[in-house]
Coordinates of C-alpha atoms in Angstrom, one line a residue:
X1 CA 0.0 0.0 0.0
X2 CA 1.2 3.5 -0.8
X3 CA 0.3 6.2 1.8
X4 CA 0.8 9.9 1.6
X5 CA 0.8 11.8 4.9
X6 CA 0.4 15.6 4.8
X7 CA 1.2 17.8 7.8
X8 CA 1.5 21.6 8.0
X9 CA 4.7 21.8 10.0
X10 CA 7.2 19.2 11.0
X11 CA 8.3 20.9 14.2
X12 CA 8.8 19.2 17.5
X13 CA 5.3 18.7 18.8
X14 CA 2.7 16.2 19.8
X15 CA 0.8 16.0 16.5
X16 CA 4.1 15.8 14.5
X17 CA 5.4 13.0 16.7
X18 CA 2.2 11.1 16.2
X19 CA 2.5 11.5 12.5
X20 CA 6.1 10.4 12.4
X21 CA 5.4 7.3 14.5
X22 CA 2.6 6.4 12.2
X23 CA 4.9 6.8 9.2
X24 CA 7.6 4.7 10.8
X25 CA 5.3 1.9 11.9
X26 CA 3.7 1.7 8.4
X27 CA 7.1 1.6 6.7
X28 CA 8.1 -1.2 9.1
X29 CA 5.0 -3.1 7.8
X30 CA 6.2 -2.7 4.2
X31 CA 4.0 0.3 3.1
X32 CA 5.5 2.8 0.7
X33 CA 5.3 5.9 2.9
X34 CA 5.5 9.5 1.8
X35 CA 5.4 12.5 4.2
X36 CA 4.7 16.1 2.9
X37 CA 5.0 19.2 5.0
X38 CA 5.5 23.0 4.8
X39 CA 8.6 25.0 5.5
X40 CA 10.2 24.4 9.0
X41 CA 11.4 27.4 10.9
X42 CA 11.4 29.0 14.4
X43 CA 12.6 28.0 17.9
X44 CA 10.3 24.9 18.3
X45 CA 12.8 22.5 16.6
X46 CA 12.3 20.0 13.8
X47 CA 11.6 16.3 13.4
X48 CA 13.1 16.2 9.9
X49 CA 16.4 14.8 10.9
X50 CA 14.7 11.8 12.5
X51 CA 12.5 11.2 9.5
X52 CA 15.4 11.4 7.0
X53 CA 17.6 9.1 9.1
X54 CA 14.9 6.4 9.5
X55 CA 15.6 3.0 7.9
X56 CA 13.8 -0.3 8.3
X57 CA 15.7 -3.5 8.6
X58 CA 15.3 -4.1 4.9
X59 CA 16.2 -0.5 3.9
X60 CA 12.8 1.0 3.6
X61 CA 12.7 4.8 4.1
X62 CA 10.1 7.5 4.5
X63 CA 10.1 9.7 1.4
X64 CA 9.9 13.4 2.2
X65 CA 8.4 16.3 0.2
X66 CA 8.6 19.9 1.3
X67 CA 5.7 22.1 0.0
X68 CA 6.9 25.7 -0.1
X69 CA 3.4 27.2 0.0
X70 CA 2.0 25.1 2.9
X71 CA 2.1 27.7 5.7
X72 CA 0.3 27.8 9.0
X73 CA -1.2 31.3 8.6
X74 CA -4.1 32.0 6.3
X75 CA -2.5 33.3 3.1
X76 CA -4.9 33.2 0.1
X77 CA -2.2 33.4 -2.5
X78 CA 0.0 30.7 -1.0
X79 CA -3.0 28.6 0.0
X80 CA -4.2 28.6 -3.6
X81 CA -0.7 27.8 -4.9
X82 CA -0.4 24.9 -2.5
X83 CA -3.8 23.4 -3.4
X84 CA -3.7 24.0 -7.2
X85 CA 0.0 23.4 -7.8
X86 CA 2.0 21.8 -5.0
X87 CA -0.5 19.3 -3.8
X88 CA -2.0 18.4 -7.1
X89 CA 1.5 17.8 -8.6
X90 CA 2.5 15.7 -5.6
X91 CA -0.6 13.6 -5.8
X92 CA 0.0 12.9 -9.5
X93 CA 3.7 12.0 -8.8
X94 CA 3.1 9.7 -5.8
X95 CA -0.3 8.2 -6.8
X96 CA -1.2 7.1 -3.2
X97 CA -3.8 4.6 -2.3
X98 CA -4.5 6.5 0.9
X99 CA -4.0 10.2 1.7
X100 CA -3.8 10.9 5.4
X101 CA -3.9 14.6 6.4
X102 CA -2.9 16.1 9.8
X103 CA -3.7 19.5 11.3
X104 CA -6.2 22.1 10.1
X105 CA -4.5 23.8 7.2
X106 CA -3.0 20.7 5.7
X107 CA -6.3 18.9 6.4
X108 CA -8.4 21.3 4.5
X109 CA -6.1 21.8 1.5
X110 CA -5.0 18.1 1.4
X111 CA -8.5 16.6 1.6
X112 CA -9.8 18.9 -1.1
X113 CA -6.9 18.2 -3.5
X114 CA -7.0 14.4 -2.8
X115 CA -10.8 14.2 -3.3
X116 CA -10.5 15.7 -6.8
X117 CA -7.6 13.5 -7.9
X118 CA -8.4 11.2 -10.7
X119 CA -5.8 9.2 -12.6
X120 CA -6.7 7.3 -15.7
X121 CA -7.5 3.7 -14.8
X122 CA -7.2 4.3 -11.0
X123 CA -9.8 5.4 -8.4
X124 CA -9.2 8.5 -6.3
X125 CA -7.2 7.8 -3.2
X126 CA -9.1 7.0 0.0
X127 CA -8.9 10.1 2.2
X128 CA -8.4 10.1 6.0
X129 CA -7.9 13.1 8.3
X130 CA -6.7 13.2 11.9
X131 CA -7.8 15.9 14.4
X132 CA -4.9 16.3 16.7
X133 CA -6.3 19.4 18.5
X134 CA -9.1 21.9 18.1
X135 CA -8.5 24.7 15.6
X136 CA -11.0 26.9 17.5
X137 CA -9.5 29.4 19.9
X138 CA -10.9 30.3 23.3
X139 CA -13.1 33.5 23.2
X140 CA -11.4 35.8 25.6
X141 CA -9.9 39.2 26.1
X142 CA -11.4 42.7 25.3
X143 CA -14.5 43.0 23.2
X144 CA -12.8 43.6 19.9
X145 CA -10.6 40.5 20.4
X146 CA -13.7 38.4 21.2
X147 CA -15.3 39.5 18.0
X148 CA -12.2 38.7 16.0
X149 CA -11.9 35.2 17.6
X150 CA -15.6 34.4 16.9
X151 CA -15.2 35.4 13.3
X152 CA -12.0 33.3 13.0
X153 CA -13.7 30.3 14.7
X154 CA -16.6 30.7 12.3
X155 CA -14.3 30.6 9.3
X156 CA -12.5 27.5 10.7
X157 CA -15.8 25.7 11.2
X158 CA -16.9 26.5 7.7
X159 CA -13.6 25.2 6.2
X160 CA -13.8 22.1 8.3
X161 CA -17.4 21.4 7.2
X162 CA -16.3 21.8 3.6
X163 CA -13.3 19.4 4.1
X164 CA -15.4 16.8 6.1
X165 CA -17.5 16.3 3.0
X166 CA -14.3 15.4 1.1
X167 CA -12.9 12.6 3.1
X168 CA -13.8 9.0 4.0
X169 CA -12.9 8.8 7.6
X170 CA -12.1 11.4 10.3
X171 CA -9.8 10.1 13.1
X172 CA -9.9 11.9 16.5
X173 CA -7.2 11.4 19.0
X174 CA -9.8 11.9 21.8
X175 CA -13.5 11.5 22.1
X176 CA -13.7 15.1 23.1
X177 CA -12.5 16.2 19.6
X178 CA -15.4 14.3 18.0
X179 CA -17.9 15.9 20.4
X180 CA -16.5 19.4 19.7
X181 CA -16.6 19.0 15.9
X182 CA -20.1 17.4 15.8
X183 CA -21.3 20.3 18.1
X184 CA -20.2 22.6 15.3
X185 CA -22.0 20.5 12.7
X186 CA -18.8 19.2 11.1
X187 CA -19.4 15.9 9.5
X188 CA -21.7 13.0 10.5
X189 CA -21.2 10.8 13.6
X190 CA -20.5 7.7 11.6
X191 CA -17.5 9.3 9.9
X192 CA -15.5 9.6 13.1
X193 CA -13.2 7.0 14.7
X194 CA -11.2 7.5 17.9
X195 CA -7.5 6.4 17.7
X196 CA -5.5 7.4 20.7
X197 CA -2.2 9.1 20.0
X198 CA 0.5 6.5 20.1
X199 CA 4.0 6.9 21.6
X200 CA 7.2 4.9 22.2
X201 CA 6.1 3.6 25.6
X202 CA 9.3 1.6 26.4
X203 CA 11.5 4.7 26.3
X204 CA 9.5 6.1 29.1
X205 CA 8.9 3.0 31.2
X206 CA 12.5 1.7 31.1
X207 CA 15.3 4.0 32.1
X208 CA 18.6 3.0 30.5
X209 CA 21.9 3.5 32.3
X210 CA 22.7 7.2 32.7
X211 CA 19.1 8.3 32.3
X212 CA 17.5 7.5 35.7
X213 CA 15.7 10.0 37.9
X214 CA 18.9 10.6 39.9
X215 CA 20.9 11.1 36.7
X216 CA 18.4 13.6 35.3
X217 CA 18.4 15.6 38.6
X218 CA 22.2 15.8 38.8
X219 CA 22.4 17.0 35.2
X220 CA 19.7 19.7 36.0
X221 CA 21.4 20.8 39.2
X222 CA 18.6 19.3 41.4
X223 CA 18.9 17.1 44.4
X224 CA 16.8 14.5 46.1
X225 CA 15.5 17.2 48.5
X226 CA 13.8 19.2 45.7
X227 CA 10.1 19.0 44.9
X228 CA 9.9 19.5 41.2
X229 CA 6.9 20.6 39.2
X230 CA 7.6 20.1 35.5
X231 CA 6.1 21.1 32.2
X232 CA 6.9 19.7 28.7
X233 CA 5.5 22.3 26.3
X234 CA 6.3 25.0 23.9
X235 CA 6.8 28.4 25.6
X236 CA 3.9 29.8 23.8
X237 CA 0.4 31.2 24.1
X238 CA -2.2 29.0 25.8
X239 CA 0.3 26.5 27.3
X240 CA -0.2 27.9 30.8
X241 CA 3.3 29.0 31.9
X242 CA 1.9 32.3 33.1
X243 CA -0.8 30.5 35.1
X244 CA 1.9 28.4 36.8
X245 CA 3.7 31.5 37.9
X246 CA 0.4 33.1 39.1
X247 CA -0.5 29.9 41.0
X248 CA 2.9 28.9 42.5
X249 CA 4.8 32.2 43.0
X250 CA 4.2 32.4 46.7
X251 CA 5.0 28.7 47.3
X252 CA 8.2 29.0 45.3
X253 CA 9.3 31.9 47.5
X254 CA 8.2 30.2 50.7
X255 CA 9.6 26.7 50.1
X256 CA 13.4 26.8 49.5
X257 CA 13.4 23.4 47.7
X258 CA 10.5 23.9 45.4
X259 CA 11.4 24.2 41.7
X260 CA 9.7 24.5 38.3
X261 CA 11.3 22.6 35.5
X262 CA 10.3 23.9 32.0
X263 CA 11.2 21.6 29.1
X264 CA 10.7 23.3 25.7
X265 CA 11.3 26.5 23.9
X266 CA 9.2 29.0 21.9
X267 CA 8.5 32.6 21.0
X268 CA 7.5 33.5 24.5
X269 CA 10.7 32.5 26.2
X270 CA 12.2 36.0 26.6
X271 CA 9.0 37.4 27.9
X272 CA 8.6 34.6 30.5
X273 CA 12.2 34.8 31.6
X274 CA 11.8 38.6 32.1
X275 CA 8.7 38.1 34.2
X276 CA 10.5 35.5 36.4
X277 CA 13.3 38.0 36.9
X278 CA 10.9 40.8 37.8
X279 CA 9.2 38.6 40.4
X280 CA 12.4 37.3 41.9
X281 CA 11.8 33.7 40.8
X282 CA 14.5 33.2 38.2
X283 CA 16.5 31.0 40.6
X284 CA 13.4 28.8 41.3
X285 CA 12.9 27.8 37.6
X286 CA 15.1 25.4 35.7
X287 CA 14.9 26.1 32.0
X288 CA 15.9 22.9 30.2
X289 CA 15.2 24.5 26.8
X290 CA 14.5 22.5 23.6
X291 CA 15.7 18.9 24.1
X292 CA 15.7 16.1 21.5
X293 CA 12.6 13.8 21.8
X294 CA 14.8 10.9 22.9
X295 CA 15.8 13.0 26.0
X296 CA 12.3 13.9 27.0
X297 CA 11.8 10.7 29.1
X298 CA 14.9 11.5 31.2
X299 CA 13.6 15.1 31.8
X300 CA 10.2 13.8 32.9
X301 CA 11.8 11.3 35.4
X302 CA 13.3 14.3 37.2
X303 CA 9.8 15.6 38.1
X304 CA 7.6 14.8 41.1
X305 CA 4.5 16.2 39.4
X306 CA 3.7 17.1 35.8
X307 CA 1.7 20.3 35.5
X308 CA -0.2 20.9 32.2
X309 CA -2.4 24.0 32.6
X310 CA -2.9 24.3 28.8
X311 CA -6.0 26.2 27.7
X312 CA -6.6 24.0 24.6
X313 CA -5.5 20.5 23.6
X314 CA -6.5 17.5 21.6
X315 CA -5.1 14.9 23.8
X316 CA -1.9 16.2 25.4
X317 CA 0.9 13.6 24.8
X318 CA 2.9 15.0 27.7
X319 CA 0.3 13.7 30.2
X320 CA 0.5 9.9 29.2
X321 CA 4.3 10.3 28.8
X322 CA 4.5 11.5 32.4
X323 CA 2.3 8.6 33.5
X324 CA 4.5 6.1 31.8
X325 CA 7.4 7.5 33.9
X326 CA 5.2 7.1 37.1
X327 CA 4.8 10.8 37.4
X328 CA 1.2 12.0 38.3
X329 CA -0.4 14.9 36.5
X330 CA -2.1 18.1 37.4
X331 CA -3.9 19.5 34.4
X332 CA -6.7 21.9 33.2
X333 CA -9.9 20.0 32.4
X334 CA -10.0 20.9 28.7
X335 CA -10.7 19.0 25.5
X336 CA -9.2 15.5 25.7
X337 CA -7.0 16.0 28.7
X338 CA -9.5 14.3 31.0
X339 CA -9.1 11.1 28.9
X340 CA -5.5 10.8 30.1
X341 CA -5.6 12.6 33.4
X342 CA -8.2 10.7 35.3
X343 CA -9.2 12.8 38.3
X344 CA -8.5 11.5 41.8
X345 CA -11.9 12.5 43.1
X346 CA -13.9 10.9 40.3
X347 CA -11.9 7.8 39.1
X348 CA -11.2 5.8 42.2
X349 CA -8.3 3.3 41.8
X350 CA -8.0 4.2 38.2
X351 CA -7.1 7.9 39.0
X352 CA -3.9 9.2 37.4
X353 CA -3.9 12.9 38.5
X354 CA -5.9 15.9 39.5
X355 CA -8.0 18.0 37.1
X356 CA -8.5 21.7 37.6
X357 CA -11.1 24.1 36.1
X358 CA -9.4 26.1 33.3
X359 CA -8.0 29.3 34.5
X360 CA -8.5 28.5 38.2
X361 CA -5.0 29.3 39.5
X362 CA -6.1 28.9 43.1
X363 CA -7.3 25.4 42.2
X364 CA -4.0 24.8 40.4
X365 CA -2.1 25.8 43.5
X366 CA -4.2 23.6 45.8
X367 CA -3.8 20.6 43.5
X368 CA 0.0 20.9 43.4
X369 CA 0.1 21.5 47.2
X370 CA -2.0 18.4 47.8
X371 CA 0.5 16.3 45.9
X372 CA 3.5 18.0 47.5
X373 CA 2.2 17.1 50.9
X374 CA 1.3 13.5 50.1
X375 CA 4.1 11.4 48.6
X376 CA 2.0 8.2 49.0
X377 CA -0.8 9.7 46.8
X378 CA 1.8 10.7 44.2
X379 CA 3.1 7.1 44.2
X380 CA -0.4 5.6 43.9
X381 CA -1.4 7.9 41.0
X382 CA 1.9 7.3 39.2
X383 CA 1.6 3.5 39.5
X384 CA -2.0 3.5 38.2
X385 CA -1.0 6.0 35.5
X386 CA 1.8 3.7 34.2
X387 CA -0.5 0.7 33.9
X388 CA -3.2 2.8 32.1
X389 CA -0.9 4.5 29.7
X390 CA 0.9 1.3 28.7
X391 CA -2.3 -0.2 27.6
X392 CA -3.9 2.9 25.9
X393 CA -1.0 4.8 24.2
X394 CA 1.4 2.3 22.6
X395 CA 2.5 3.3 19.1
X396 CA 2.1 -0.3 17.9
X397 CA -1.5 -0.3 18.9
X398 CA -2.1 3.0 17.1
X399 CA -0.6 1.7 13.9
X400 CA -2.8 -1.5 14.2
X401 CA -5.9 0.7 14.5
X402 CA -4.8 2.9 11.5
X403 CA -4.7 -0.3 9.4
X404 CA -8.3 -0.8 10.2
X405 CA -9.1 2.9 9.5
X406 CA -7.5 2.6 6.1
X407 CA -9.4 -0.5 5.2
X408 CA -12.6 1.2 6.2
X409 CA -11.7 4.3 4.2
X410 CA -11.0 2.2 1.1
X411 CA -14.3 0.4 1.5
X412 CA -16.1 3.7 1.7
X413 CA -14.2 5.1 -1.3
X414 CA -15.2 2.1 -3.3
X415 CA -18.9 2.4 -2.3
X416 CA -18.9 6.2 -3.1
X417 CA -17.3 5.5 -6.5
X418 CA -19.9 2.8 -7.2
X419 CA -22.7 5.2 -6.6
X420 CA -21.3 7.9 -8.8

């Protein structure tokens, strides 16, 4: 089978890691795998080196295609060039059996172009789209900003409705994504399938020599006496770093051995560092910066608690990754987060962390304080979380499910063609 994946940006991020793991798993199964993406730039890093270095045991590779006009921002001229020239040409050259799009921009343009593809003697490719996160922004801020956000959300919803009519199956990484899209009248219920975002579970569960919790802490200048609240996220809007400062500033000042550990980089780094300096907290925050994906497990093992106060998510990969390391989570109850962070007061023995109402910095402080004062609770949540995440988020399981999705998409493509 020949599969073409299309993603807007191949930066270091959850949706991109999901896409790359899908490509690698399918190449291991003998598929001819192509991966198309837009220009890569900025401080978030890139996954391109990993993709280009990948080889299966029999020499199979992932074939990459950079599309110069596939950009994240709305740009009518570039968007038209991408759809009418870059994507149409790529589809004619690769002649895929399945086109699998990821993220909103690539999803709209890619589905549209694939749906119209007709090669002599061949059916159009089956079209699959994965929703990794909601494209709709929270309506917040002053009145003019709220109006602008509502207009933008309306445009996104209209574009998604258009694209939903031009694909065979829509994959959601969390049930919450399906619920949100159906609430906006995007697609029909029977078009959606949930496939949890897979990850390399063994890298997180098994600490190789030199990458244990103690090793990580020594490297970061932390000792066994420190209580470490960590994040793994881009230093960017809606990821919640300001909320963490608001919630924990007093505790960081009051407790000599409390530390924040921020893993990641982004456009907001300088502003956040300036704020920490102004508030006298710079020495209480360890900035690990951008680290290669293979070092993320080691960074997570250094934490006592993962904090993920993100305002919008699909299903945050950092939460199950922390659980795989035996680290409990405190997270805002948004989107699909509750499908990984199972709340201690609602989930009994299955609980993996504590959920907090979005924007509730007092609740965020209370949740972190509760775990800081109860090491036994942290241990129990971490142990339950590891068992849960190993069964739900393995990359191999995700690729198995995508095989079934592709078979369903091809079946539906054939039925659609037979009716036309």
